[in-house]
Short mmCIF file of C-alpha atoms in Angstrom, two decimals:
data_model
loop_
_atom_site.label_atom_id
_atom_site.label_comp_id
_atom_site.label_asym_id
_atom_site.label_seq_id
_atom_site.Cartn_x
_atom_site.Cartn_y
_atom_site.Cartn_z
CA MET A 69 5.50 -15.20 -10.22
CA THR A 70 7.53 -13.35 -7.31
CA SER A 71 4.39 -12.83 -4.96
CA LEU A 72 4.37 -16.84 -4.63
CA ASN A 73 8.35 -16.43 -2.97
CA GLY A 74 7.01 -15.10 0.39
CA LEU A 75 4.53 -18.25 0.21
CA SER A 76 7.16 -21.08 -0.91
CA GLY A 77 10.13 -20.08 0.81
CA PRO A 78 13.86 -19.83 -0.56
CA VAL A 79 14.67 -19.27 -4.23
CA GLY A 80 17.56 -21.14 -5.31
CA GLY A 81 18.50 -22.54 -2.24
CA LYS A 82 18.59 -18.88 -0.80
CA ASN A 83 16.10 -16.74 0.99
CA VAL A 84 15.15 -13.04 -0.44
CA SER A 85 13.81 -11.90 2.37
CA GLU A 86 17.67 -12.37 4.06
CA SER A 87 18.90 -10.08 1.35
CA LEU A 88 16.20 -7.54 2.14
CA HIS A 89 17.15 -7.43 5.69
CA GLN A 90 20.80 -7.58 5.01
CA THR A 91 20.31 -4.26 2.80
CA LEU A 92 17.81 -2.79 5.16
CA SER A 93 20.75 -2.71 7.72
CA GLU A 94 23.27 -2.01 5.50
CA SER A 95 21.24 1.31 4.55
CA ASN A 96 20.08 2.05 8.24
CA VAL A 97 22.74 4.94 8.71
CA SER A 98 23.73 5.59 5.27
CA SER A 99 20.41 6.34 3.96
CA THR A 100 19.36 8.29 7.05
CA LYS A 101 22.23 10.61 6.74
CA ALA A 102 21.52 11.28 2.72
CA SER A 103 17.86 11.50 3.29
CA SER A 104 16.30 15.17 3.06
CA THR A 105 15.66 16.94 6.37
CA LYS A 106 14.39 20.24 4.74
CA ALA A 107 11.60 21.17 7.52
CA ILE A 108 8.19 21.53 6.20
CA ALA A 109 6.91 24.95 6.03
CA ASN A 110 3.91 25.56 8.29
CA GLY A 111 0.61 25.22 6.45
CA SER A 112 1.90 23.52 3.66
CA LEU A 113 -0.57 20.90 2.15
CA VAL A 114 1.34 17.66 2.05
CA GLU A 115 0.60 14.14 1.03
CA GLY A 116 1.88 11.41 3.34
CA ARG A 117 1.26 7.36 4.74
CA VAL A 118 0.86 6.31 8.63
CA ILE A 119 3.80 4.23 9.76
CA ASP A 120 2.52 3.82 13.14
CA THR A 121 1.36 5.44 16.28
CA TRP A 122 3.39 7.32 18.48
CA GLN A 123 2.25 8.51 22.09
CA GLY A 124 -1.33 9.51 21.21
CA GLY A 125 0.23 10.85 17.97
CA TYR A 126 1.22 9.46 14.76
CA LEU A 127 4.44 8.33 12.98
CA VAL A 128 4.12 9.77 9.22
CA ARG A 129 6.06 9.68 5.82
CA ILE A 130 6.13 12.65 4.18
CA GLY A 131 8.02 12.65 1.06
CA SER A 132 11.28 10.88 2.31
CA GLN A 133 10.89 11.74 5.72
CA ASN A 134 9.86 9.65 8.96
CA LEU A 135 8.47 12.37 11.17
CA LYS A 136 6.32 12.57 14.21
CA ALA A 137 2.97 14.32 14.32
CA MET A 138 -0.53 14.85 16.40
CA ALA A 139 -3.61 14.83 13.95
CA ASN A 140 -7.11 16.46 14.74
CA ILE A 141 -8.50 14.22 12.05
CA PRO A 142 -9.39 10.08 12.02
CA LEU A 143 -6.21 8.36 10.56
CA VAL A 144 -5.35 4.63 10.72
CA VAL A 145 -2.09 2.86 10.36
CA GLY A 146 -1.08 2.36 6.67
CA GLN A 147 -3.26 4.81 5.69
CA ARG A 148 -2.48 7.48 2.97
CA PHE A 149 -3.42 11.12 3.59
CA GLN A 150 -3.41 14.72 2.47
CA ALA A 151 -3.47 17.50 5.17
CA ILE A 152 -2.15 20.58 6.29
CA TRP A 153 1.01 20.27 8.22
CA ASP A 154 0.56 22.94 10.61
CA THR A 155 3.53 23.85 12.86
CA SER A 156 2.25 26.73 15.10
CA GLY A 157 2.27 24.67 18.51
CA ASP A 158 5.21 22.56 20.03
CA ILE A 159 4.10 19.63 17.79
CA PRO A 160 3.12 19.15 14.49
CA VAL A 161 -0.43 18.58 13.96
CA LEU A 162 -2.10 17.24 10.65
CA ARG A 163 -5.61 18.71 10.04
CA LEU A 164 -8.00 19.90 7.02
CA ARG A 165 -7.58 22.64 4.94
CA ASP A 166 -9.87 25.79 6.04
CA VAL A 167 -11.72 25.37 2.64
CA ASP A 168 -12.32 21.78 3.67
CA VAL A 169 -13.57 22.94 7.16
CA ALA A 170 -15.94 25.45 6.05
CA LEU A 171 -17.20 22.98 3.45
CA LEU A 172 -17.83 20.49 6.26
CA GLY A 173 -19.80 22.99 8.49
CA SER A 174 -22.19 23.58 5.76
CA LEU A 175 -23.10 20.01 5.14
CA SER A 176 -25.56 18.25 7.68
CA GLU A 177 -24.40 16.02 10.47
CA THR A 178 -25.08 12.71 8.71
CA ASP A 179 -23.06 13.89 5.75
CA ARG A 180 -20.04 15.13 7.31
CA PRO A 181 -18.17 12.22 8.42
CA ILE A 182 -18.12 10.67 4.92
CA ALA A 183 -17.45 14.18 3.34
CA GLU A 184 -14.31 14.41 5.99
CA ALA A 185 -13.03 10.83 5.17
CA LEU A 186 -13.29 11.79 1.23
CA LEU A 187 -11.54 14.87 1.45
CA LEU A 188 -8.75 13.59 3.60
CA ARG A 189 -7.79 11.38 0.82
CA GLY A 190 -7.74 14.00 -1.75
CA LEU A 191 -11.25 12.31 -3.37
CA PRO A 192 -13.93 14.83 -4.93
CA ILE A 193 -17.50 14.91 -3.07
CA SER A 194 -20.60 15.04 -4.69
CA THR A 195 -24.51 14.78 -4.01
CA GLU A 196 -24.68 11.68 -5.32
CA VAL A 197 -21.24 9.80 -3.94
CA LEU A 198 -22.60 11.01 -0.43
CA LYS A 199 -25.99 9.64 -0.70
CA SER A 200 -24.67 6.47 -2.14
CA LEU A 201 -21.82 5.91 0.75
CA GLN A 202 -24.15 6.81 3.03
CA VAL A 203 -26.67 4.55 2.47
CA ALA A 204 -23.94 1.71 2.19
CA TRP A 205 -22.65 2.91 5.71
CA ILE A 206 -26.00 2.81 7.49
CA ARG A 207 -26.37 -0.56 6.04
CA ALA A 208 -22.99 -1.71 7.64
CA GLY A 209 -23.59 -0.55 10.87
CA GLY A 210 -22.82 3.20 10.73
CA LYS A 211 -19.73 2.72 12.79
CA GLN A 212 -16.56 5.31 12.80
CA ASN A 213 -14.40 2.46 12.07
CA MET A 214 -16.33 1.78 8.54
CA LEU A 215 -15.62 4.96 7.14
CA ALA A 216 -12.08 3.95 5.79
CA PRO A 217 -12.99 1.04 4.24
CA LEU A 218 -15.76 2.34 2.95
CA VAL A 219 -14.42 5.33 1.18
CA GLU A 220 -11.65 2.42 -0.14
CA LEU A 221 -13.74 0.35 -1.64
CA TRP A 222 -15.46 3.58 -3.77
CA ALA A 223 -12.13 4.70 -4.68
CA ARG A 224 -11.13 1.17 -6.21
CA ASN A 225 -14.89 0.86 -7.79
CA LEU A 226 -15.46 -2.26 -5.84
CA PRO A 227 -19.03 -3.15 -4.29
CA LEU A 228 -19.87 -1.29 -1.31
CA SER A 229 -20.99 -4.72 0.71
CA SER A 230 -21.49 -5.01 4.14
CA GLN A 231 -19.13 -8.19 4.01
CA ASN A 232 -16.23 -6.19 1.70
CA ILE A 233 -16.25 -2.99 4.28
CA ASN A 234 -16.38 -5.97 7.64
CA LEU A 235 -13.41 -7.62 5.81
CA LEU A 236 -11.37 -4.24 5.61
CA VAL A 237 -12.15 -3.39 8.89
CA TRP A 238 -10.90 -6.44 10.22
CA TYR A 239 -7.99 -6.70 7.94
CA ILE A 240 -6.44 -3.11 8.80
CA GLY A 241 -7.17 -3.71 12.42
CA LEU A 242 -4.46 -6.65 12.64
CA SER A 243 -1.85 -6.25 14.89
CA LYS A 244 1.77 -6.91 14.04
CA GLU A 245 1.93 -10.06 15.20
CA GLU A 246 -1.70 -11.63 14.01
CA LEU A 247 -0.40 -10.36 10.56
CA LEU A 248 2.84 -12.56 10.57
CA ASP A 249 0.64 -15.26 12.46
CA VAL A 250 -1.82 -15.44 9.52
CA TRP A 251 0.83 -15.56 6.94
CA LYS A 252 2.64 -18.25 8.82
CA LYS A 253 -0.80 -20.22 8.36
CA ILE A 254 -0.81 -19.19 4.39
CA ARG A 255 2.61 -20.85 4.05
CA GLN A 256 1.91 -23.95 5.86
CA LYS A 257 -1.19 -24.54 4.20
CA PHE A 258 0.16 -23.67 0.67
CA HIS A 259 3.06 -26.18 1.34
CA GLU A 260 0.54 -28.63 2.29
CA GLY A 261 -0.92 -28.11 -0.81
CA LEU A 262 1.67 -28.60 -3.10
CA GLU A 263 3.33 -31.51 -1.21
CA LYS A 264 -0.34 -32.99 -2.14
CA GLY A 265 0.75 -32.13 -5.71
CA GLU A 266 -2.01 -29.43 -6.47
CA ASN A 267 -1.21 -26.49 -8.86
CA PRO A 268 -0.28 -23.19 -7.02
CA HIS A 269 -3.06 -21.53 -8.24
CA ALA A 270 -5.76 -24.05 -7.24
CA VAL A 271 -4.21 -23.74 -3.98
CA LEU A 272 -4.46 -20.28 -3.63
CA ARG A 273 -8.09 -20.45 -5.11
CA ARG A 274 -9.07 -22.80 -2.35
CA LEU A 275 -7.23 -20.75 0.56
CA LEU A 276 -9.20 -17.73 -0.80
CA SER A 277 -12.54 -19.38 -0.57
CA ASP A 278 -11.92 -20.77 2.96
CA THR A 279 -14.17 -18.71 5.75
CA ASP A 280 -11.20 -19.05 8.49
CA ASP A 281 -8.74 -16.10 8.84
CA VAL A 282 -6.81 -17.35 6.14
CA GLY A 283 -9.45 -16.91 3.69
CA CYS A 284 -10.51 -13.52 4.96
CA PHE A 285 -7.05 -12.72 5.10
CA LEU A 286 -6.84 -13.49 1.31
CA GLN A 287 -9.90 -11.71 0.24
CA ALA A 288 -9.21 -8.25 1.81
CA HIS A 289 -5.82 -8.71 0.51
CA SER A 290 -7.10 -8.97 -3.39
CA LEU A 291 -9.83 -6.36 -2.54
CA LEU A 292 -6.48 -4.04 -1.81
CA MET A 293 -5.27 -5.01 -5.15
CA LYS A 294 -8.00 -4.01 -7.12
CA SER A 295 -7.01 -0.53 -9.12
CA ALA A 296 -8.11 2.98 -8.77
CA ARG A 297 -11.77 3.79 -10.35
CA GLN A 298 -11.25 5.67 -13.64
CA ASN A 299 -9.73 9.02 -13.16
CA HIS A 300 -8.47 8.72 -9.84
CA SER A 301 -5.06 6.10 -10.36
CA GLU A 302 -2.72 9.00 -10.15
CA VAL A 303 -3.94 10.80 -6.84
CA VAL A 304 -5.83 8.32 -4.45
CA PRO A 305 -3.80 7.79 -1.62
CA PHE A 306 -4.37 4.17 -1.09
CA PHE A 307 -4.39 1.98 1.77
CA SER A 308 -1.37 -0.60 0.95
CA ALA A 309 -1.56 -4.64 1.89
CA TRP A 310 0.48 -6.02 4.00
CA TRP A 311 3.06 -8.20 2.53
CA PRO A 312 5.56 -11.01 4.26
CA VAL A 313 9.30 -10.47 4.79
CA GLY A 314 10.99 -13.40 5.81
CA GLU A 315 9.49 -16.34 7.78
CA GLU A 316 8.59 -15.00 10.76
CA THR A 317 9.89 -11.58 11.50
CA GLU A 318 8.53 -8.78 9.53
CA THR A 319 5.68 -7.59 7.20
CA LEU A 320 5.91 -4.82 4.97
CA ALA A 321 2.95 -2.46 3.60
CA ALA A 322 2.89 -2.14 -0.53
CA LYS A 323 0.66 -1.16 -3.08
CA VAL A 324 0.75 -3.92 -6.05
CA ARG A 325 -0.96 -3.51 -9.34
CA VAL A 326 -1.17 -6.52 -11.68
CA GLU A 327 -1.81 -6.17 -15.22
CA LYS A 328 -1.75 -8.81 -18.35
CA ARG A 329 -1.82 -8.15 -21.86
CA SER A 330 -2.30 -10.29 -24.76
CA LEU A 331 -1.58 -8.37 -28.09
CA GLU A 332 -1.85 -10.21 -31.55
CA ASN A 333 1.76 -9.32 -32.52
CA LEU A 334 3.09 -10.61 -29.37
CA LYS A 335 3.61 -14.46 -29.06
CA ASN A 336 3.34 -14.39 -25.66
CA SER A 337 1.15 -13.16 -22.93
CA PHE A 338 2.87 -9.84 -21.27
CA TRP A 339 2.50 -9.39 -17.38
CA ARG A 340 3.67 -6.14 -15.45
CA VAL A 341 3.50 -6.28 -11.74
CA ALA A 342 3.97 -3.11 -10.72
CA PHE A 343 4.44 -1.99 -6.61
CA ASP A 344 5.43 0.52 -4.31
CA LEU A 345 6.44 -0.44 -1.25
CA ASP A 346 7.69 1.21 2.48
CA CYS A 347 11.01 0.59 4.17
CA TYR A 348 11.74 2.41 7.42
CA ASN A 349 15.45 2.80 6.54
CA LEU A 350 14.83 2.23 2.25
CA LYS A 351 12.23 4.88 2.65
CA THR A 352 9.44 4.34 -0.49
CA VAL A 353 10.75 1.65 -3.00
CA SER A 354 8.78 1.68 -6.06
CA GLY A 355 9.05 -0.28 -9.50
CA GLU A 356 7.65 -3.50 -11.92
CA VAL A 357 8.43 -6.91 -12.58
CA ALA A 358 7.64 -7.53 -16.34
CA THR A 359 8.00 -10.56 -17.98
CA GLU A 360 7.10 -11.86 -21.71
CA GLY A 361 7.37 -15.50 -22.18
CA HIS A 362 10.15 -17.18 -20.52
CA SER A 363 11.93 -13.45 -20.06
CA LEU A 364 11.79 -11.06 -17.09
CA GLY A 365 12.86 -7.88 -16.45
CA VAL A 366 12.92 -5.87 -12.94
CA THR A 367 12.96 -2.11 -12.74
CA LEU A 368 13.53 -0.54 -9.17
CA LYS A 369 13.41 3.08 -8.33
CA VAL A 370 14.15 4.48 -4.93
CA GLU A 371 14.16 7.99 -3.50
CA ASN A 372 18.22 9.09 -2.81
CA PRO A 373 21.42 8.47 -4.56
CA THR A 374 22.84 6.29 -1.54
CA VAL A 375 19.82 3.68 -1.29
CA GLN A 376 20.39 3.59 -5.24
CA ARG A 377 24.60 2.91 -4.83
CA ILE A 378 23.55 0.30 -1.93
CA LEU A 379 21.08 -1.63 -4.36
CA ARG A 380 23.22 -1.21 -7.26
CA ARG A 381 25.88 -2.97 -5.67
CA ARG A 382 23.75 -6.07 -4.84
CA LYS A 383 22.15 -6.57 -8.53
CA THR A 384 24.42 -9.54 -9.25
CA GLU A 385 22.86 -11.00 -5.76
CA LEU A 386 19.57 -10.56 -7.03
CA TYR A 387 20.19 -12.03 -10.21
CA ASP A 388 21.26 -15.27 -8.24
CA LEU A 389 18.30 -14.81 -6.42
CA LEU A 390 16.22 -14.81 -9.89
CA ASP A 391 18.11 -17.91 -11.31
CA GLY A 392 15.73 -20.14 -9.02
CA LEU A 393 13.04 -19.28 -11.24
CA PRO A 394 11.89 -20.67 -14.63
CA LEU A 395 12.63 -17.44 -16.12
CA HIS A 396 15.50 -15.68 -17.87
CA THR A 397 16.39 -12.50 -16.29
CA GLN A 398 17.11 -10.23 -19.17
CA TYR A 399 17.74 -6.66 -16.85
CA ILE A 400 17.77 -5.30 -13.55
CA SER A 401 17.50 -1.67 -13.38
CA VAL A 402 17.79 0.57 -10.12
CA ALA A 403 16.89 4.49 -10.88
CA LEU A 404 15.98 7.65 -8.85
CA LYS A 405 12.76 8.45 -9.26
CA ASP A 406 11.10 11.88 -8.79
CA ILE A 407 9.28 12.37 -5.64
CA GLU A 408 8.84 16.26 -6.23
CA ARG A 409 5.09 16.23 -7.51
CA ASP A 410 2.30 18.83 -7.46
CA ILE A 411 -0.50 17.73 -5.33
CA VAL A 412 -3.55 17.49 -7.47
CA TYR A 413 -6.71 19.67 -5.54
CA ARG A 414 -10.10 17.91 -6.29
CA ARG A 415 -13.17 20.04 -7.45
CA PHE A 416 -16.30 19.74 -5.05
CA ASP A 417 -19.59 19.42 -6.87
CA VAL A 418 -21.88 19.40 -3.79
CA GLU A 419 -25.95 21.21 -3.72
CA ILE A 420 -25.70 22.98 -0.08
#
């Protein structure tokens, strides 16, 4: 559905990505002024996402703010985290809670790296979990850069195979230029398949089975679209997958979840695609696209009133863009979301 737009190019004679770039530019000044600049209290437990590296530190998004910070914990771009915001020095530092540090000190040296990776993501730790992750980590090579992908796979209840671990290590290590190059290849191969008369789904399945960088990328991409294991869906800070914006210019990190329902009382299947994406100026935009038969509905949720007004003014343009799809757009809703929520603490169940 909409995911094919990034592959197949303009819809209805106009490129959706051009509209998004225009919206980003329009909101550059106004949304920055409107976003919260409230200082985070020293010692606060925060949830955030690593946007980029910065002079030995990181650019992170916490709430609706983009902030610079150092860290004494291992972080990678795209990762979501839970950590203490320490402003006792000249530059804010992200660190684990004192209770977490004490817990790590009581564990063996072999368990400590994996336990730290779990705690950093707000995940529970237990003797059983540590043991299973330890076995998978050693089997894959036991390298430091494998810890984040390993925990990511466990959180999504995916096989902890060496192949899956190495796929995610490769994926999250791609530079912006490499990401754009792979998406360019995907578009090209997708177009070539369509020109030969192949079904779009058949083209994607074929590309997914390839052993080149396109196949590896799509395989890793599909892993990052799997939902959380039971009881962790609301609190696990997942990695985002990288999606294209424009033909050659930019990528956005987005979490995408696809759900299909076929109910007896419904004539048609109900599809729901939920997403969260991070835009530097628009901040976090979340929402869902839902279809039933030939009907389409779009819900967008943003973090501040300025961005809400900008997107509402452009709803007509979005309607026009969606007219190129073989679906009838029933509604487009733009609402404010509640970004204030309690961070859920995880219990410890470790045999010392």
